[in-house]
């Protein structure tokens, strides 16, 4: 069963990593990268919840979240970027960056997943964003 929802703010966020020279020299690089990426995903989820959003699904490495309005989605995007920047630990050998695509519009909820033009737009903007950028429709 599908349900047409009111307009929502949608945020696609995706992490990318850059290895430092120190990281390339260590045997534990895979472990450090996995730990840091897991912490970064939890940081994104915490920021989404703090801005009255819900993580609705993941698509590959991207996280799709929905918000009651566009203002909350923008607030969450800025918060995610700030939190990821604050959690950087170059000594761990990885630098995490986030790129974000935001859109606002009506969505269709099918089996707990959201779909529609706004989801496609947010995904397209995510694809065009460079690490560290937030693109908004």
C-alpha atoms as a PDB file:
ATOM      1  CA  UNK A   1       0.000   0.000   0.000  1.00  0.00           C
ATOM      2  CA  UNK A   2       1.305   3.459  -0.831  1.00  0.00           C
ATOM      3  CA  UNK A   3       0.475   6.737   0.837  1.00  0.00           C
ATOM      4  CA  UNK A   4       0.988  10.214  -0.574  1.00  0.00           C
ATOM      5  CA  UNK A   5       2.532  12.389   2.102  1.00  0.00           C
ATOM      6  CA  UNK A   6       2.528  16.121   2.617  1.00  0.00           C
ATOM      7  CA  UNK A   7       5.598  17.950   1.401  1.00  0.00           C
ATOM      8  CA  UNK A   8       8.741  17.073   3.310  1.00  0.00           C
ATOM      9  CA  UNK A   9      12.301  18.225   3.430  1.00  0.00           C
ATOM     10  CA  UNK A  10      14.625  15.475   2.202  1.00  0.00           C
ATOM     11  CA  UNK A  11      18.348  15.159   2.786  1.00  0.00           C
ATOM     12  CA  UNK A  12      20.738  12.736   1.138  1.00  0.00           C
ATOM     13  CA  UNK A  13      24.116  12.688   2.913  1.00  0.00           C
ATOM     14  CA  UNK A  14      27.133  10.637   1.878  1.00  0.00           C
ATOM     15  CA  UNK A  15      30.515  10.279   3.545  1.00  0.00           C
ATOM     16  CA  UNK A  16      33.828  10.150   1.772  1.00  0.00           C
ATOM     17  CA  UNK A  17      37.248   9.511   3.225  1.00  0.00           C
ATOM     18  CA  UNK A  18      40.754  10.586   2.435  1.00  0.00           C
ATOM     19  CA  UNK A  19      43.684   8.651   3.828  1.00  0.00           C
ATOM     20  CA  UNK A  20      46.617  10.516   5.313  1.00  0.00           C
ATOM     21  CA  UNK A  21      50.215   9.445   4.737  1.00  0.00           C
ATOM     22  CA  UNK A  22      50.340   8.008   8.259  1.00  0.00           C
ATOM     23  CA  UNK A  23      47.287   5.877   7.560  1.00  0.00           C
ATOM     24  CA  UNK A  24      48.813   4.381   4.432  1.00  0.00           C
ATOM     25  CA  UNK A  25      51.765   3.191   6.509  1.00  0.00           C
ATOM     26  CA  UNK A  26      49.777   1.287   9.151  1.00  0.00           C
ATOM     27  CA  UNK A  27      48.529  -2.286   9.057  1.00  0.00           C
ATOM     28  CA  UNK A  28      45.381  -1.268  10.931  1.00  0.00           C
ATOM     29  CA  UNK A  29      44.103   1.098   8.237  1.00  0.00           C
ATOM     30  CA  UNK A  30      40.977  -0.928   7.482  1.00  0.00           C
ATOM     31  CA  UNK A  31      40.008  -1.075  11.155  1.00  0.00           C
ATOM     32  CA  UNK A  32      40.558   2.657  11.714  1.00  0.00           C
ATOM     33  CA  UNK A  33      38.568   3.544   8.616  1.00  0.00           C
ATOM     34  CA  UNK A  34      35.666   1.302   9.589  1.00  0.00           C
ATOM     35  CA  UNK A  35      35.544   2.699  13.119  1.00  0.00           C
ATOM     36  CA  UNK A  36      35.663   6.312  11.984  1.00  0.00           C
ATOM     37  CA  UNK A  37      33.044   5.755   9.255  1.00  0.00           C
ATOM     38  CA  UNK A  38      30.717   4.074  11.771  1.00  0.00           C
ATOM     39  CA  UNK A  39      31.088   6.991  14.166  1.00  0.00           C
ATOM     40  CA  UNK A  40      30.408   9.454  11.350  1.00  0.00           C
ATOM     41  CA  UNK A  41      27.207   7.618  10.319  1.00  0.00           C
ATOM     42  CA  UNK A  42      26.038   7.706  13.954  1.00  0.00           C
ATOM     43  CA  UNK A  43      26.851  11.434  14.037  1.00  0.00           C
ATOM     44  CA  UNK A  44      24.676  11.997  10.961  1.00  0.00           C
ATOM     45  CA  UNK A  45      21.791  10.054  12.535  1.00  0.00           C
ATOM     46  CA  UNK A  46      22.094  12.035  15.791  1.00  0.00           C
ATOM     47  CA  UNK A  47      22.008  15.353  13.899  1.00  0.00           C
ATOM     48  CA  UNK A  48      18.957  14.224  11.901  1.00  0.00           C
ATOM     49  CA  UNK A  49      17.073  13.281  15.080  1.00  0.00           C
ATOM     50  CA  UNK A  50      18.091  16.549  16.789  1.00  0.00           C
ATOM     51  CA  UNK A  51      16.468  18.437  13.886  1.00  0.00           C
ATOM     52  CA  UNK A  52      13.168  16.508  14.109  1.00  0.00           C
ATOM     53  CA  UNK A  53      14.060  14.242  11.203  1.00  0.00           C
ATOM     54  CA  UNK A  54      13.974  10.527  10.560  1.00  0.00           C
ATOM     55  CA  UNK A  55      16.562   8.413   8.762  1.00  0.00           C
ATOM     56  CA  UNK A  56      14.303   6.680   6.253  1.00  0.00           C
ATOM     57  CA  UNK A  57      16.726   4.490   4.324  1.00  0.00           C
ATOM     58  CA  UNK A  58      20.240   4.006   3.086  1.00  0.00           C
ATOM     59  CA  UNK A  59      21.174   3.742  -0.567  1.00  0.00           C
ATOM     60  CA  UNK A  60      24.700   2.391  -0.882  1.00  0.00           C
ATOM     61  CA  UNK A  61      26.830   4.710   1.258  1.00  0.00           C
ATOM     62  CA  UNK A  62      24.202   7.488   1.202  1.00  0.00           C
ATOM     63  CA  UNK A  63      21.744   8.141   4.014  1.00  0.00           C
ATOM     64  CA  UNK A  64      18.280   9.480   3.140  1.00  0.00           C
ATOM     65  CA  UNK A  65      16.456  11.428   5.843  1.00  0.00           C
ATOM     66  CA  UNK A  66      13.102  13.194   5.860  1.00  0.00           C
ATOM     67  CA  UNK A  67      12.010  16.259   7.820  1.00  0.00           C
ATOM     68  CA  UNK A  68       8.677  17.964   8.507  1.00  0.00           C
ATOM     69  CA  UNK A  69       9.743  21.043   6.542  1.00  0.00           C
ATOM     70  CA  UNK A  70      12.549  22.527   4.478  1.00  0.00           C
ATOM     71  CA  UNK A  71      13.849  24.669   7.365  1.00  0.00           C
ATOM     72  CA  UNK A  72      14.567  21.593   9.497  1.00  0.00           C
ATOM     73  CA  UNK A  73      16.273  19.855   6.561  1.00  0.00           C
ATOM     74  CA  UNK A  74      18.601  22.827   5.998  1.00  0.00           C
ATOM     75  CA  UNK A  75      19.299  23.058   9.730  1.00  0.00           C
ATOM     76  CA  UNK A  76      20.174  19.343   9.795  1.00  0.00           C
ATOM     77  CA  UNK A  77      22.480  19.641   6.765  1.00  0.00           C
ATOM     78  CA  UNK A  78      24.457  22.446   8.387  1.00  0.00           C
ATOM     79  CA  UNK A  79      24.545  20.551  11.692  1.00  0.00           C
ATOM     80  CA  UNK A  80      25.798  17.376   9.979  1.00  0.00           C
ATOM     81  CA  UNK A  81      28.573  19.284   8.245  1.00  0.00           C
ATOM     82  CA  UNK A  82      29.649  20.987  11.501  1.00  0.00           C
ATOM     83  CA  UNK A  83      29.559  17.765  13.527  1.00  0.00           C
ATOM     84  CA  UNK A  84      31.601  15.840  10.943  1.00  0.00           C
ATOM     85  CA  UNK A  85      34.151  18.672  10.870  1.00  0.00           C
ATOM     86  CA  UNK A  86      34.426  18.629  14.685  1.00  0.00           C
ATOM     87  CA  UNK A  87      34.960  14.866  14.876  1.00  0.00           C
ATOM     88  CA  UNK A  88      38.026  14.901  12.616  1.00  0.00           C
ATOM     89  CA  UNK A  89      41.052  13.116  14.022  1.00  0.00           C
ATOM     90  CA  UNK A  90      43.871  13.142  11.464  1.00  0.00           C
ATOM     91  CA  UNK A  91      45.930  10.995  13.862  1.00  0.00           C
ATOM     92  CA  UNK A  92      43.514   8.148  13.065  1.00  0.00           C
ATOM     93  CA  UNK A  93      44.724   8.424   9.489  1.00  0.00           C
ATOM     94  CA  UNK A  94      41.422   9.249   7.812  1.00  0.00           C
ATOM     95  CA  UNK A  95      39.770  12.554   7.046  1.00  0.00           C
ATOM     96  CA  UNK A  96      35.988  12.275   6.710  1.00  0.00           C
ATOM     97  CA  UNK A  97      34.012  14.619   4.467  1.00  0.00           C
ATOM     98  CA  UNK A  98      30.292  14.752   3.849  1.00  0.00           C
ATOM     99  CA  UNK A  99      28.426  15.883   0.767  1.00  0.00           C
ATOM    100  CA  UNK A 100      24.729  16.673   0.960  1.00  0.00           C
ATOM    101  CA  UNK A 101      21.795  17.134  -1.433  1.00  0.00           C
ATOM    102  CA  UNK A 102      18.565  18.754  -0.176  1.00  0.00           C
ATOM    103  CA  UNK A 103      15.139  18.953  -1.782  1.00  0.00           C
ATOM    104  CA  UNK A 104      11.592  19.782  -0.665  1.00  0.00           C
ATOM    105  CA  UNK A 105       8.410  18.275  -2.036  1.00  0.00           C
ATOM    106  CA  UNK A 106       5.701  15.672  -1.696  1.00  0.00           C
ATOM    107  CA  UNK A 107       6.740  12.064  -1.327  1.00  0.00           C
ATOM    108  CA  UNK A 108       5.067   8.701  -1.631  1.00  0.00           C
ATOM    109  CA  UNK A 109       5.567   6.248   1.212  1.00  0.00           C
ATOM    110  CA  UNK A 110       5.578   2.618   0.083  1.00  0.00           C
ATOM    111  CA  UNK A 111       6.372  -0.083   2.604  1.00  0.00           C
ATOM    112  CA  UNK A 112       8.105   2.418   4.886  1.00  0.00           C
ATOM    113  CA  UNK A 113      10.311   3.791   2.079  1.00  0.00           C
ATOM    114  CA  UNK A 114       9.913   7.211   0.533  1.00  0.00           C
ATOM    115  CA  UNK A 115       9.956   7.870  -3.201  1.00  0.00           C
ATOM    116  CA  UNK A 116       9.014  10.636  -5.595  1.00  0.00           C
ATOM    117  CA  UNK A 117      10.418  13.601  -7.466  1.00  0.00           C
ATOM    118  CA  UNK A 118      11.834  15.237  -4.328  1.00  0.00           C
ATOM    119  CA  UNK A 119      13.787  12.062  -3.500  1.00  0.00           C
ATOM    120  CA  UNK A 120      15.140  11.944  -7.054  1.00  0.00           C
ATOM    121  CA  UNK A 121      16.098  15.627  -6.884  1.00  0.00           C
ATOM    122  CA  UNK A 122      17.903  15.232  -3.559  1.00  0.00           C
ATOM    123  CA  UNK A 123      19.767  12.233  -4.993  1.00  0.00           C
ATOM    124  CA  UNK A 124      20.731  14.141  -8.126  1.00  0.00           C
ATOM    125  CA  UNK A 125      22.042  17.059  -6.049  1.00  0.00           C
ATOM    126  CA  UNK A 126      24.004  14.631  -3.882  1.00  0.00           C
ATOM    127  CA  UNK A 127      25.621  13.267  -7.025  1.00  0.00           C
ATOM    128  CA  UNK A 128      26.662  16.772  -8.101  1.00  0.00           C
ATOM    129  CA  UNK A 129      27.915  17.896  -4.659  1.00  0.00           C
ATOM    130  CA  UNK A 130      31.630  17.754  -3.939  1.00  0.00           C
ATOM    131  CA  UNK A 131      32.909  16.601  -0.538  1.00  0.00           C
ATOM    132  CA  UNK A 132      32.172  19.385   1.930  1.00  0.00           C
ATOM    133  CA  UNK A 133      29.319  20.877  -0.134  1.00  0.00           C
ATOM    134  CA  UNK A 134      25.605  21.236   0.538  1.00  0.00           C
ATOM    135  CA  UNK A 135      23.469  21.666  -2.609  1.00  0.00           C
ATOM    136  CA  UNK A 136      19.844  22.778  -2.199  1.00  0.00           C
ATOM    137  CA  UNK A 137      16.918  22.643  -4.635  1.00  0.00           C
END
